[in-house]
Every structure is written in structure tokens, then in C-alpha cells.
mmCIF file of C-alpha atoms and ligand atoms in Angstrom:
data_model
loop_
_atom_site.group_PDB
_atom_site.id
_atom_site.type_symbol
_atom_site.label_atom_id
_atom_site.label_comp_id
_atom_site.label_asym_id
_atom_site.label_seq_id
_atom_site.Cartn_x
_atom_site.Cartn_y
_atom_site.Cartn_z
ATOM 1 C CA MET K 1 106.092 -39.747 82.797
ATOM 2 C CA ARG K 2 104.521 -40.462 86.086
ATOM 3 C CA ALA K 3 101.373 -39.944 87.747
ATOM 4 C CA PRO K 4 102.599 -40.356 91.429
ATOM 5 C CA ASP K 5 99.613 -38.359 92.839
ATOM 6 C CA GLY K 6 98.970 -41.186 95.203
ATOM 7 C CA SER K 7 95.745 -41.197 94.572
ATOM 8 C CA ASN K 8 93.915 -43.836 93.252
ATOM 9 C CA ARG K 9 91.825 -42.413 90.363
ATOM 10 C CA ALA K 10 93.726 -39.762 89.333
ATOM 11 C CA GLU K 11 95.773 -41.763 86.599
ATOM 12 C CA LYS K 12 97.059 -39.526 83.334
ATOM 13 C CA PRO K 13 97.394 -40.800 80.343
ATOM 14 C CA MET K 14 101.240 -39.781 80.722
ATOM 15 C CA SER K 15 101.898 -42.820 82.581
ATOM 16 C CA VAL K 16 100.855 -45.447 80.151
ATOM 17 C CA VAL K 17 103.702 -44.964 77.750
ATOM 18 C CA GLU K 18 107.507 -45.828 78.231
ATOM 19 C CA PRO K 19 109.492 -44.175 75.855
ATOM 20 C CA GLY K 20 112.858 -46.104 76.880
ATOM 21 C CA ALA K 21 110.797 -49.579 75.573
ATOM 22 C CA ALA K 22 110.246 -48.052 72.384
ATOM 23 C CA SER K 23 114.052 -47.100 71.894
ATOM 24 C CA ARG K 24 115.177 -50.641 73.293
ATOM 25 C CA VAL K 25 112.919 -53.206 71.133
ATOM 26 C CA THR K 26 113.633 -52.846 67.258
ATOM 27 C CA ALA K 27 111.929 -56.078 66.364
ATOM 28 C CA GLY K 28 108.640 -56.107 65.205
ATOM 29 C CA VAL K 29 107.064 -58.289 67.904
ATOM 30 C CA THR K 30 106.865 -57.925 71.401
ATOM 31 C CA PHE K 31 108.946 -60.188 73.843
ATOM 32 C CA ALA K 32 106.823 -61.762 76.246
ATOM 33 C CA ALA K 33 108.230 -61.982 79.642
ATOM 34 C CA ARG K 34 107.515 -63.195 82.835
ATOM 35 C CA LEU K 35 105.658 -60.611 85.638
ATOM 36 C CA THR K 36 106.279 -62.043 89.325
ATOM 37 C CA PHE K 37 104.963 -60.649 92.490
ATOM 38 C CA GLU K 38 106.817 -61.994 95.614
ATOM 39 C CA ASN K 39 104.984 -61.570 98.911
ATOM 40 C CA VAL K 40 104.005 -57.830 97.742
ATOM 41 C CA ALA K 41 102.356 -55.887 100.731
ATOM 42 C CA HIS K 42 101.506 -52.290 100.991
ATOM 43 C CA GLU K 43 99.928 -50.344 103.056
ATOM 44 C CA PHE K 44 98.617 -46.504 102.041
ATOM 45 C CA SER K 45 98.924 -45.401 105.617
ATOM 46 C CA PRO K 46 100.848 -46.908 108.525
ATOM 47 C CA GLY K 47 99.061 -49.690 109.870
ATOM 48 C CA VAL K 48 96.200 -49.973 107.174
ATOM 49 C CA PRO K 49 97.261 -52.887 104.817
ATOM 50 C CA ALA K 50 95.568 -52.945 101.430
ATOM 51 C CA LEU K 51 98.153 -55.790 100.342
ATOM 52 C CA HIS K 52 98.820 -58.755 102.622
ATOM 53 C CA GLY K 53 101.828 -60.380 100.594
ATOM 54 C CA VAL K 54 100.203 -61.460 97.355
ATOM 55 C CA SER K 55 102.533 -63.903 95.825
ATOM 56 C CA LEU K 56 101.353 -64.646 91.796
ATOM 57 C CA ALA K 57 103.241 -64.793 88.428
ATOM 58 C CA ALA K 58 101.690 -63.829 85.291
ATOM 59 C CA ASN K 59 103.529 -66.362 82.813
ATOM 60 C CA PRO K 60 104.863 -64.963 79.605
ATOM 61 C CA GLY K 61 102.133 -64.598 76.980
ATOM 62 C CA GLU K 62 99.441 -65.343 79.297
ATOM 63 C CA VAL K 63 96.588 -63.628 79.751
ATOM 64 C CA LEU K 64 96.283 -63.415 83.930
ATOM 65 C CA CYS K 65 92.742 -62.032 84.890
ATOM 66 C CA LEU K 66 92.750 -60.321 88.315
ATOM 67 C CA LEU K 67 89.349 -60.790 89.870
ATOM 68 C CA GLY K 68 87.906 -59.314 92.988
ATOM 69 C CA PRO K 69 85.189 -57.090 94.745
ATOM 70 C CA SER K 70 85.641 -53.445 94.791
ATOM 71 C CA GLY K 71 88.461 -52.481 97.255
ATOM 72 C CA SER K 72 90.221 -55.856 97.038
ATOM 73 C CA GLY K 73 93.410 -54.543 95.832
ATOM 74 C CA LYS K 74 92.991 -55.146 92.370
ATOM 75 C CA THR K 75 94.240 -51.550 90.781
ATOM 76 C CA THR K 76 96.797 -51.114 93.740
ATOM 77 C CA LEU K 77 98.492 -54.308 92.561
ATOM 78 C CA LEU K 78 98.245 -53.201 88.908
ATOM 79 C CA ARG K 79 100.061 -49.740 89.610
ATOM 80 C CA ILE K 80 102.443 -51.779 91.580
ATOM 81 C CA ALA K 81 103.445 -53.585 88.891
ATOM 82 C CA ALA K 82 103.607 -50.419 86.728
ATOM 83 C CA GLY K 83 105.816 -48.855 89.155
ATOM 84 C CA ILE K 84 103.138 -45.728 89.629
ATOM 85 C CA GLU K 85 103.027 -47.009 93.053
ATOM 86 C CA VAL K 86 105.619 -48.182 95.236
ATOM 87 C CA GLN K 87 104.853 -51.279 97.471
ATOM 88 C CA THR K 88 105.810 -51.487 101.300
ATOM 89 C CA GLY K 89 106.810 -55.167 101.300
ATOM 90 C CA GLY K 90 108.070 -57.760 99.045
ATOM 91 C CA ARG K 91 109.629 -57.866 95.718
ATOM 92 C CA LEU K 92 108.576 -57.607 91.381
ATOM 93 C CA LEU K 93 110.432 -59.563 89.327
ATOM 94 C CA LEU K 94 110.743 -59.434 85.461
ATOM 95 C CA ASN K 95 111.505 -62.588 84.098
ATOM 96 C CA ASP K 96 114.449 -63.064 86.801
ATOM 97 C CA ARG K 97 115.455 -59.849 86.965
ATOM 98 C CA GLU K 98 114.140 -57.748 89.965
ATOM 99 C CA ILE K 99 112.583 -54.082 89.028
ATOM 100 C CA ALA K 100 111.226 -53.261 92.717
ATOM 101 C CA GLY K 101 112.141 -54.690 95.716
ATOM 102 C CA PRO K 102 114.373 -53.467 99.300
ATOM 103 C CA LYS K 103 116.739 -51.765 97.399
ATOM 104 C CA VAL K 104 115.786 -51.594 93.619
ATOM 105 C CA PHE K 105 113.378 -49.240 92.018
ATOM 106 C CA LEU K 106 113.284 -49.058 88.388
ATOM 107 C CA PRO K 107 110.885 -46.250 87.141
ATOM 108 C CA PRO K 108 107.514 -46.851 84.810
ATOM 109 C CA GLU K 109 109.773 -45.670 82.069
ATOM 110 C CA LYS K 110 112.379 -48.311 82.274
ATOM 111 C CA ARG K 111 110.082 -51.688 82.797
ATOM 112 C CA SER K 112 108.757 -52.267 79.897
ATOM 113 C CA VAL K 113 105.364 -52.284 81.087
ATOM 114 C CA GLY K 114 102.411 -50.595 79.440
ATOM 115 C CA LEU K 115 98.959 -49.655 81.131
ATOM 116 C CA VAL K 116 95.537 -49.121 79.900
ATOM 117 C CA PHE K 117 93.296 -47.658 81.919
ATOM 118 C CA GLN K 118 89.720 -47.832 82.683
ATOM 119 C CA ASP K 119 88.441 -44.580 81.154
ATOM 120 C CA PHE K 120 90.626 -44.991 78.012
ATOM 121 C CA ALA K 121 92.163 -41.433 78.790
ATOM 122 C CA LEU K 122 92.551 -40.077 75.317
ATOM 123 C CA PHE K 123 93.363 -36.469 74.841
ATOM 124 C CA PRO K 124 90.544 -35.042 73.160
ATOM 125 C CA HIS K 125 92.697 -31.850 71.671
ATOM 126 C CA MET K 126 95.094 -34.484 69.841
ATOM 127 C CA THR K 127 94.781 -36.663 66.677
ATOM 128 C CA ILE K 128 94.152 -40.252 67.021
ATOM 129 C CA ILE K 129 97.628 -40.948 66.112
ATOM 130 C CA ASP K 130 99.225 -38.193 68.307
ATOM 131 C CA ASN K 131 97.276 -40.028 70.940
ATOM 132 C CA VAL K 132 99.251 -43.203 69.923
ATOM 133 C CA ARG K 133 102.831 -41.713 69.544
ATOM 134 C CA PHE K 134 102.282 -39.933 72.971
ATOM 135 C CA GLY K 135 105.137 -41.975 74.519
ATOM 136 C CA LEU K 136 107.461 -42.566 71.807
ATOM 137 C CA THR K 137 109.424 -39.715 72.569
ATOM 138 C CA ALA K 138 112.779 -41.451 72.484
ATOM 139 C CA LEU K 139 112.114 -42.069 68.705
ATOM 140 C CA SER K 140 112.170 -39.492 65.969
ATOM 141 C CA ARG K 141 109.206 -37.980 64.862
ATOM 142 C CA PRO K 142 108.576 -40.172 61.330
ATOM 143 C CA GLU K 143 109.934 -43.270 63.640
ATOM 144 C CA ALA K 144 107.550 -42.644 66.060
ATOM 145 C CA GLU K 145 104.807 -41.718 63.648
ATOM 146 C CA LYS K 146 105.783 -45.422 61.692
ATOM 147 C CA GLU K 147 105.766 -47.246 65.224
ATOM 148 C CA ALA K 148 101.934 -45.519 66.276
ATOM 149 C CA MET K 149 100.744 -46.226 62.370
ATOM 150 C CA ILE K 150 101.529 -50.356 62.702
ATOM 151 C CA SER K 151 100.444 -50.065 66.557
ATOM 152 C CA LEU K 152 96.841 -48.635 65.039
ATOM 153 C CA ARG K 153 96.821 -51.093 61.926
ATOM 154 C CA ARG K 154 97.210 -53.582 64.634
ATOM 155 C CA VAL K 155 93.984 -52.619 66.523
ATOM 156 C CA GLY K 156 92.252 -52.050 63.150
ATOM 157 C CA LEU K 157 92.013 -48.164 63.065
ATOM 158 C CA GLU K 158 94.803 -46.492 60.731
ATOM 159 C CA ARG K 159 91.923 -45.166 58.659
ATOM 160 C CA TYR K 160 91.237 -43.105 62.058
ATOM 161 C CA ALA K 161 95.059 -41.392 62.499
ATOM 162 C CA HIS K 162 94.307 -38.113 61.633
ATOM 163 C CA SER K 163 90.365 -38.040 62.910
ATOM 164 C CA TYR K 164 89.963 -36.951 66.904
ATOM 165 C CA PRO K 165 88.679 -39.157 69.545
ATOM 166 C CA HIS K 166 85.217 -38.111 69.760
ATOM 167 C CA VAL K 167 84.834 -39.498 65.937
ATOM 168 C CA LEU K 168 85.309 -42.757 67.369
ATOM 169 C CA SER K 169 82.998 -44.801 69.308
ATOM 170 C CA GLY K 170 83.481 -46.086 72.739
ATOM 171 C CA GLY K 171 85.095 -49.400 71.872
ATOM 172 C CA GLU K 172 87.465 -47.872 68.882
ATOM 173 C CA GLN K 173 88.453 -45.470 71.774
ATOM 174 C CA GLN K 174 89.380 -48.272 73.880
ATOM 175 C CA ARG K 175 91.105 -49.955 71.018
ATOM 176 C CA VAL K 176 93.425 -46.603 70.641
ATOM 177 C CA ALA K 177 94.223 -46.710 74.033
ATOM 178 C CA LEU K 178 95.212 -50.524 73.530
ATOM 179 C CA ALA K 179 97.181 -49.064 70.447
ATOM 180 C CA ARG K 180 99.243 -46.344 72.328
ATOM 181 C CA ALA K 181 99.855 -48.576 75.603
ATOM 182 C CA MET K 182 101.428 -51.436 72.612
ATOM 183 C CA ALA K 183 102.656 -48.867 70.626
ATOM 184 C CA PRO K 184 106.441 -49.124 72.589
ATOM 185 C CA ARG K 185 105.967 -52.753 72.397
ATOM 186 C CA PRO K 186 105.789 -53.572 76.325
ATOM 187 C CA SER K 187 106.852 -57.472 77.704
ATOM 188 C CA VAL K 188 103.480 -56.886 80.085
ATOM 189 C CA LEU K 189 100.676 -55.023 79.465
ATOM 190 C CA LEU K 190 98.519 -54.462 82.456
ATOM 191 C CA MET K 191 94.702 -53.105 81.982
ATOM 192 C CA ASP K 192 92.595 -52.170 84.775
ATOM 193 C CA GLU K 193 88.996 -52.715 83.725
ATOM 194 C CA PRO K 194 89.207 -52.150 80.547
ATOM 195 C CA PHE K 195 85.445 -52.718 79.453
ATOM 196 C CA SER K 196 83.776 -51.352 82.416
ATOM 197 C CA GLY K 197 83.282 -47.711 80.648
ATOM 198 C CA LEU K 198 81.542 -49.714 77.491
ATOM 199 C CA ASP K 199 77.521 -50.510 77.198
ATOM 200 C CA SER K 200 76.951 -54.166 77.594
ATOM 201 C CA ARG K 201 76.268 -54.635 73.624
ATOM 202 C CA LEU K 202 79.447 -53.158 72.820
ATOM 203 C CA LYS K 203 81.418 -55.144 75.531
ATOM 204 C CA ASP K 204 81.450 -58.420 74.537
ATOM 205 C CA SER K 205 82.450 -57.636 70.635
ATOM 206 C CA VAL K 206 85.449 -55.639 72.120
ATOM 207 C CA ARG K 207 86.717 -57.842 74.502
ATOM 208 C CA ALA K 208 86.919 -60.534 71.884
ATOM 209 C CA GLU K 209 88.912 -58.140 69.856
ATOM 210 C CA THR K 210 91.140 -57.283 72.320
ATOM 211 C CA LEU K 211 91.527 -60.781 73.400
ATOM 212 C CA ALA K 212 92.714 -61.387 69.830
ATOM 213 C CA ILE K 213 94.888 -58.702 69.485
ATOM 214 C CA LEU K 214 96.457 -59.880 72.817
ATOM 215 C CA ARG K 215 96.839 -63.283 71.423
ATOM 216 C CA GLN K 216 98.649 -61.636 68.266
ATOM 217 C CA SER K 217 100.821 -59.535 69.939
ATOM 218 C CA ARG K 218 101.762 -62.551 72.446
ATOM 219 C CA ALA K 219 102.213 -60.008 74.883
ATOM 220 C CA THR K 220 101.954 -61.225 78.738
ATOM 221 C CA ALA K 221 98.684 -59.114 80.153
ATOM 222 C CA ILE K 222 97.306 -58.776 83.077
ATOM 223 C CA VAL K 223 93.603 -57.472 83.014
ATOM 224 C CA VAL K 224 91.233 -56.684 86.086
ATOM 225 C CA THR K 225 87.617 -57.267 86.219
ATOM 226 C CA HIS K 226 85.179 -57.461 89.078
ATOM 227 C CA ASP K 227 83.160 -60.066 86.634
ATOM 228 C CA ALA K 228 84.022 -63.239 86.913
ATOM 229 C CA GLU K 229 82.442 -63.829 83.626
ATOM 230 C CA GLU K 230 84.374 -61.559 82.202
ATOM 231 C CA ALA K 231 87.491 -63.370 83.650
ATOM 232 C CA MET K 232 86.552 -66.741 82.587
ATOM 233 C CA ARG K 233 85.896 -65.212 79.312
ATOM 234 C CA MET K 234 89.161 -63.740 78.696
ATOM 235 C CA GLY K 235 91.828 -65.369 81.609
ATOM 236 C CA ASP K 236 94.033 -68.024 80.557
ATOM 237 C CA ARG K 237 94.071 -68.211 84.411
ATOM 238 C CA ILE K 238 92.426 -66.330 87.142
ATOM 239 C CA ALA K 239 93.429 -64.853 90.324
ATOM 240 C CA LEU K 240 90.892 -64.148 92.830
ATOM 241 C CA LEU K 241 91.545 -61.276 95.253
ATOM 242 C CA LYS K 242 89.667 -60.549 98.342
ATOM 243 C CA ASP K 243 90.588 -57.796 101.131
ATOM 244 C CA GLY K 244 94.349 -57.553 99.879
ATOM 245 C CA ARG K 245 94.643 -61.248 100.051
ATOM 246 C CA LEU K 246 95.007 -63.798 96.874
ATOM 247 C CA VAL K 247 92.304 -66.121 97.763
ATOM 248 C CA GLN K 248 93.050 -68.583 94.819
ATOM 249 C CA ALA K 249 94.628 -68.959 91.594
ATOM 250 C CA GLY K 250 93.948 -71.491 88.732
ATOM 251 C CA THR K 251 91.843 -71.816 85.468
ATOM 252 C CA GLY K 252 88.435 -70.586 85.499
ATOM 253 C CA GLU K 253 87.314 -73.882 85.399
ATOM 254 C CA ASP K 254 89.222 -74.649 88.552
ATOM 255 C CA LEU K 255 88.149 -72.043 90.232
ATOM 256 C CA TYR K 256 84.507 -72.779 89.496
ATOM 257 C CA GLN K 257 84.721 -76.413 90.048
ATOM 258 C CA ASN K 258 86.819 -76.365 93.213
ATOM 259 C CA PRO K 259 86.680 -73.116 94.556
ATOM 260 C CA ALA K 260 88.315 -72.609 98.198
ATOM 261 C CA SER K 261 86.072 -71.553 99.861
ATOM 262 C CA LEU K 262 82.289 -70.036 100.302
ATOM 263 C CA PHE K 263 83.216 -66.692 98.923
ATOM 264 C CA ALA K 264 85.347 -67.823 96.285
ATOM 265 C CA ALA K 265 82.237 -70.034 94.961
ATOM 266 C CA GLY K 266 79.994 -67.154 95.441
ATOM 267 C CA PHE K 267 81.918 -65.191 92.980
ATOM 268 C CA PHE K 268 81.138 -67.540 90.105
ATOM 269 C CA SER K 269 77.953 -68.895 90.983
ATOM 270 C CA GLU K 270 74.614 -67.982 92.411
ATOM 271 C CA LEU K 271 74.418 -69.743 95.522
ATOM 272 C CA ASN K 272 71.527 -70.819 98.335
ATOM 273 C CA VAL K 273 73.510 -71.566 101.452
ATOM 274 C CA LEU K 274 72.396 -73.960 104.392
ATOM 275 C CA PRO K 275 74.168 -73.973 107.609
ATOM 276 C CA ALA K 276 74.675 -77.249 108.983
ATOM 277 C CA ARG K 277 76.739 -79.739 111.397
ATOM 278 C CA VAL K 278 78.504 -82.706 109.817
ATOM 279 C CA SER K 279 77.205 -86.025 111.248
ATOM 280 C CA GLY K 280 78.662 -89.480 110.589
ATOM 281 C CA GLY K 281 80.896 -87.995 107.444
ATOM 282 C CA ALA K 282 77.764 -86.193 105.984
ATOM 283 C CA VAL K 283 75.240 -83.459 107.010
ATOM 284 C CA ASP K 284 71.444 -83.381 106.657
ATOM 285 C CA THR K 285 69.862 -80.397 105.116
ATOM 286 C CA PRO K 286 66.198 -80.211 103.627
ATOM 287 C CA LEU K 287 67.495 -80.752 100.329
ATOM 288 C CA GLY K 288 68.603 -83.988 101.580
ATOM 289 C CA ARG K 289 72.052 -86.054 102.692
ATOM 290 C CA VAL K 290 74.971 -84.410 101.600
ATOM 291 C CA PRO K 291 78.435 -86.297 101.943
ATOM 292 C CA CYS K 292 81.045 -84.194 103.429
ATOM 293 C CA GLY K 293 84.281 -86.022 102.400
ATOM 294 C CA ASP K 294 87.068 -85.711 105.252
ATOM 295 C CA ILE K 295 85.066 -82.713 107.432
ATOM 296 C CA GLY K 296 85.376 -84.374 110.826
ATOM 297 C CA ASP K 297 82.057 -84.656 112.931
ATOM 298 C CA GLY K 298 80.565 -82.149 114.676
ATOM 299 C CA GLN K 299 82.193 -79.502 112.200
ATOM 300 C CA ARG K 300 79.688 -76.671 111.373
ATOM 301 C CA VAL K 301 79.839 -76.357 107.802
ATOM 302 C CA ASP K 302 78.076 -74.171 105.019
ATOM 303 C CA VAL K 303 76.438 -76.180 101.860
ATOM 304 C CA ALA K 304 76.417 -74.402 98.809
ATOM 305 C CA ILE K 305 74.039 -75.423 96.345
ATOM 306 C CA ARG K 306 74.271 -73.289 92.871
ATOM 307 C CA LEU K 307 70.953 -72.023 91.148
ATOM 308 C CA SER K 308 71.450 -73.620 87.867
ATOM 309 C CA GLY K 309 71.924 -77.226 90.100
ATOM 310 C CA PHE K 310 68.457 -78.020 90.414
ATOM 311 C CA ASP K 311 65.858 -80.447 88.356
ATOM 312 C CA LEU K 312 62.239 -79.440 88.743
ATOM 313 C CA HIS K 313 59.227 -81.942 87.894
ATOM 314 C CA GLU K 314 55.582 -81.973 88.363
ATOM 315 C CA SER K 315 55.236 -84.745 89.328
ATOM 316 C CA HIS K 316 58.383 -86.980 90.599
ATOM 317 C CA GLY K 317 61.531 -85.935 92.403
ATOM 318 C CA GLU K 318 63.491 -86.160 95.560
ATOM 319 C CA VAL K 319 62.023 -82.936 97.434
ATOM 320 C CA PRO K 320 58.568 -81.692 97.705
ATOM 321 C CA ALA K 321 58.631 -77.922 97.168
ATOM 322 C CA ARG K 322 56.124 -75.095 96.887
ATOM 323 C CA ILE K 323 56.802 -72.476 94.281
ATOM 324 C CA LEU K 324 56.377 -69.332 95.801
ATOM 325 C CA SER K 325 57.628 -66.569 92.979
ATOM 326 C CA ARG K 326 58.862 -67.031 89.102
ATOM 327 C CA ARG K 327 60.232 -64.738 86.972
ATOM 328 C CA PHE K 328 60.531 -64.862 83.391
ATOM 329 C CA LEU K 329 64.235 -63.833 82.418
ATOM 330 C CA GLY K 330 63.952 -64.909 78.745
ATOM 331 C CA VAL K 331 66.314 -68.322 78.222
ATOM 332 C CA VAL K 332 66.036 -69.174 81.936
ATOM 333 C CA GLU K 333 63.505 -68.306 84.769
ATOM 334 C CA HIS K 334 64.043 -67.747 88.013
ATOM 335 C CA LEU K 335 62.045 -69.477 90.621
ATOM 336 C CA GLU K 336 62.090 -69.418 94.816
ATOM 337 C CA MET K 337 60.525 -71.916 96.298
ATOM 338 C CA ALA K 338 59.200 -73.069 100.121
ATOM 339 C CA VAL K 339 60.592 -76.675 101.241
ATOM 340 C CA ALA K 340 59.977 -77.950 104.468
ATOM 341 C CA GLY K 341 62.965 -77.454 107.143
ATOM 342 C CA ALA K 342 64.324 -74.474 105.078
ATOM 343 C CA GLU K 343 64.304 -71.079 106.880
ATOM 344 C CA GLU K 344 64.906 -68.651 103.684
ATOM 345 C CA PRO K 345 63.401 -69.832 100.467
ATOM 346 C CA ILE K 346 65.386 -72.005 97.861
ATOM 347 C CA ARG K 347 65.939 -70.511 95.071
ATOM 348 C CA ALA K 348 66.886 -72.022 91.450
ATOM 349 C CA ARG K 349 67.442 -70.975 87.822
ATOM 350 C CA VAL K 350 65.744 -73.473 85.044
ATOM 351 C CA ARG K 351 65.322 -73.389 81.610
ATOM 352 C CA CYS K 352 61.826 -71.840 80.651
ATOM 353 C CA GLY K 353 59.527 -74.168 79.610
ATOM 354 C CA VAL K 354 60.412 -76.990 82.163
ATOM 355 C CA LEU K 355 57.297 -76.312 84.125
ATOM 356 C CA PRO K 356 53.450 -75.719 83.087
ATOM 357 C CA SER K 357 53.295 -71.904 83.951
ATOM 358 C CA ASP K 358 49.919 -72.902 86.464
ATOM 359 C CA VAL K 359 52.007 -75.611 88.631
ATOM 360 C CA ARG K 360 52.256 -74.673 92.448
ATOM 361 C CA ASP K 361 53.141 -77.537 94.016
ATOM 362 C CA ILE K 362 56.470 -79.491 92.629
ATOM 363 C CA PHE K 363 59.231 -81.734 93.365
ATOM 364 C CA LEU K 364 62.948 -81.069 93.299
ATOM 365 C CA SER K 365 65.862 -82.658 92.823
ATOM 366 C CA VAL K 366 69.846 -81.619 93.295
ATOM 367 C CA ARG K 367 72.836 -82.540 90.909
ATOM 368 C CA PRO K 368 75.726 -83.301 93.269
ATOM 369 C CA SER K 369 78.093 -81.736 91.160
ATOM 370 C CA ASP K 370 76.308 -78.303 91.837
ATOM 371 C CA VAL K 371 76.594 -78.914 95.790
ATOM 372 C CA LEU K 372 79.658 -77.415 97.242
ATOM 373 C CA VAL K 373 80.432 -77.947 101.377
ATOM 374 C CA PHE K 374 82.682 -75.524 103.337
ATOM 375 C CA GLU K 375 83.768 -75.658 106.612
ATOM 376 C CA THR K 376 82.054 -72.668 108.266
ATOM 377 C CA GLU K 377 85.065 -71.580 110.517
ATOM 378 C CA ARG K 378 87.258 -70.884 107.466
ATOM 379 C CA GLU K 379 85.082 -68.642 105.842
ATOM 380 C CA ASN K 380 85.515 -65.463 108.678
ATOM 381 C CA ALA K 381 87.839 -63.616 106.493
HETATM 382 P P1 ADP H 401 90.273 -52.342 93.936
HETATM 383 O O1 ADP H 401 90.989 -52.164 92.486
HETATM 384 O O2 ADP H 401 89.873 -53.735 93.951
HETATM 385 O O3 ADP H 401 88.987 -52.225 93.765
HETATM 386 P P2 ADP H 401 92.040 -50.891 95.094
HETATM 387 O O4 ADP H 401 93.561 -51.400 95.167
HETATM 388 O O5 ADP H 401 91.478 -49.570 94.361
HETATM 389 O O6 ADP H 401 90.811 -52.052 95.000
HETATM 390 O O7 ADP H 401 91.962 -50.429 96.836
HETATM 391 C C1 ADP H 401 91.864 -51.246 97.765
HETATM 392 C C2 ADP H 401 92.470 -50.795 99.098
HETATM 393 O O8 ADP H 401 93.185 -49.927 99.139
HETATM 394 C C3 ADP H 401 90.631 -49.949 99.127
HETATM 395 O O9 ADP H 401 90.676 -50.841 100.984
HETATM 396 C C4 ADP H 401 91.181 -48.968 99.045
HETATM 397 O O10 ADP H 401 90.762 -47.647 99.875
HETATM 398 C C5 ADP H 401 92.825 -48.399 99.426
HETATM 399 N N1 ADP H 401 93.323 -47.716 98.618
HETATM 400 C C6 ADP H 401 93.434 -47.283 97.528
HETATM 401 N N2 ADP H 401 93.902 -46.086 96.768
HETATM 402 C C7 ADP H 401 94.415 -45.419 97.915
HETATM 403 C C8 ADP H 401 95.010 -44.226 98.714
HETATM 404 N N3 ADP H 401 95.637 -43.772 97.219
HETATM 405 N N4 ADP H 401 95.049 -43.972 99.486
HETATM 406 C C9 ADP H 401 94.605 -44.840 100.534
HETATM 407 N N5 ADP H 401 93.793 -45.698 100.332
HETATM 408 C C10 ADP H 401 93.473 -46.277 98.809
HETATM 409 MG MG1 MG H 402 90.261 -50.767 91.250
#
């Protein structure tokens, strides 16, 4: 039932389901559990760490989003949680029970953990009900069909039970994959970029449906994404990874408002970054003087200003600017401006219609809540 082939992409549907879990749980609800990563490290080859001691917990019933750029270790962490990759350091706990550590290794089918892959991985030659009951081998056929039907009903697709996957839209196939992973009633559901295969129009509705199903099932869920907006839409909390390290964990609002680093800030907002040096508890930038809190004098800093943090006016404001380019984007427009003393053009996003179309010389003001200051030295990882 495993796909321990070691490769990152060759994920087989066999690893999606856990027959053991189905035989253990008979009640109609999923019992959510806490999944804890304790100092989890992983090296695919000796001396090349893919994960550096990640400590993180998904609380019972919460949706935790693992967010990070490509190669940051999200899939590896998920495969370790599922038991299809064995970490080289640290341990995993399901509630208080160790499921993987130096001396313990529970195989995937014993973990009560379900996995949904990026590409859904449905078997095209099997009916939808057969796809969903695929992992329920510990049950008799009628029992397995009954459980599979319950799971299909949960995702609203029971009418397609005896059809084949090709008749379904991408969004519906994604829901079948979710039904399959949930059929054994896992305590923790793991989803690896579950919406990346859907076109952008479908994405919003499938994401909302999936979230509703997760809430209803009350399962603990870990959802991987590289899209900060998706993480904010879905996650009760977000764990941001970079280069195999946990950068910051918190609510979407925490991470947006109080990012721990320039990297974290840049993941949640498009930024103008102005290098500067602290003097007298503040820095002078071409856009004005910015207080630096308790960062010491002489320290080099990066002042980051969100593109959405500008007020632009034709006749009044704090800093004169000349428009270099404007691009209409529908609700908003994107502008590049020259500002005296700034080496690079300053970029901004403002609502369309704020500025007359023929204006060239304007004034800008920066909203203090959209200005973030980070010590440059901290930002070398
Ligand atoms: P993400 O899912 O965030 O894109 P991954 O977990 O897939 O990141 O990869 C993390 C790091 O581990 C990357 O540097 C990647 O190249 C490496 N890696 C992933 N899978 C394997 C593998 N099977 N063998 C060797 N290196 C791997
Ligand atoms: Mg991945």
C-alpha cells in the first residue's frame, strides 16, 4: 500500500488510503487528532538537508496551510507525515503517541492519515465508487461500498458513483480524490497543492467546497500551497517554509501584519524595498523618514513598502513623483514612478480612477501601516 520509491513525483494512489484506519473506526465522525512534528530533519542524500529541524503542530480540527516557494520542503514534510518518506531526524506524534522517531515507525496504513495528491491520481478504468472504496480493503465488499457511498455523498457526488472519472470536471475529480482520502475516516488529512491542477475560474469554488467539507468532517487538515492568498483563504493557521526551515507560523493576519523577515513580508505582499542605515532611531528614505523601533543606530536595514500602501494625488501630498508608466488592471492600476533620491522606480497599486488619465507629475503619501523595516543582516538566509 505504499509508494516508497523515493522519488518526489511518482506518487501512486495506493498510498492515499489506509485500510487499517477503516477497520478501526466505526462511528460516523472523524476523530480529529493533533499531528506534531518535533525537530523533524531530512536528508535525501547525506550532507544535503532538505529539512532542518522543523517543529510544528496541526491542532485538532484545524486547517494548517504549509506555504513556501518551490523546493522549500513542503511535499517532503507531508510525505514524512504520511509515512511514505522516513525522516532522518526528529519525531512525529499523533496526539501523544509517537508514530515515527528513532525507535518507532508506524507504516502509512496504521497512522490514520489520508493523503490527497496534486494530480488527484484517480484510476481512469475504475468507476468512481470503486476509486473511492479502493483503500477500504479491510471491510467486506458491501460494507466498503456503503462507506464509499457515504464519503461520495459528503462531497456531493453520489449520483456519479457508477460513472468513470473522465465524465467529471477537474473540480469534481478533485472532490472524488478527497472522498477517497476521507473514506477510511482518517484523523489527519494531508493535501499536496490540491488545487494547482484546476484552472483559475474553477479554483475558487472548489477551494470553498473543499473547505466546507473539511469543516464538516472536522478532520485535522494540512494543506500545502505556494500561494499566499490561497493559504490565507483556507488556513486557520499558516506555516511558512523556506529552504527546509520554518520561517514563521501564525494566522494569515499575523503573518501579513507582522512578518518575521523580508522574505515573509514579500511572500504576502508585493513590495518596494529601499536599503538604508539607521540614525537616531529612524531612517531617511526618498519617501520620508521612517521610525525603526529598537533597531540600533548604524544598523543597515531594508525598508519595505507595500505596493498597496500609497495615496496618490494630483495636487497635494508628501513626496513629489513623476509617473513613468501606468497599466490598467481592472479594479486597480499599476504605476511606476520616479522619485528624487530613489535609484529604482517606485511601484504602486491604486484604484482605477484615482488619478486623471493625462497627469504626469503627482504627489504621493505612504501609509505607515504599509511600511515594514527589517535588519539587513537577518535577511541572508
Ligand atoms: P516543495 O514541495 O516545497 O516544492 P520538496 O519537499 O519537494 O519541496 O523538496 C525539498 C527539497 O528536497 C528540494 O531541494 C528537492 O530538490 C529535494 N528533494 C525532494 N525530493 C527528493 C528526492 N526524492 N530525492 C532527492 N532530493 C529530493
Ligand atoms: Mg511539492
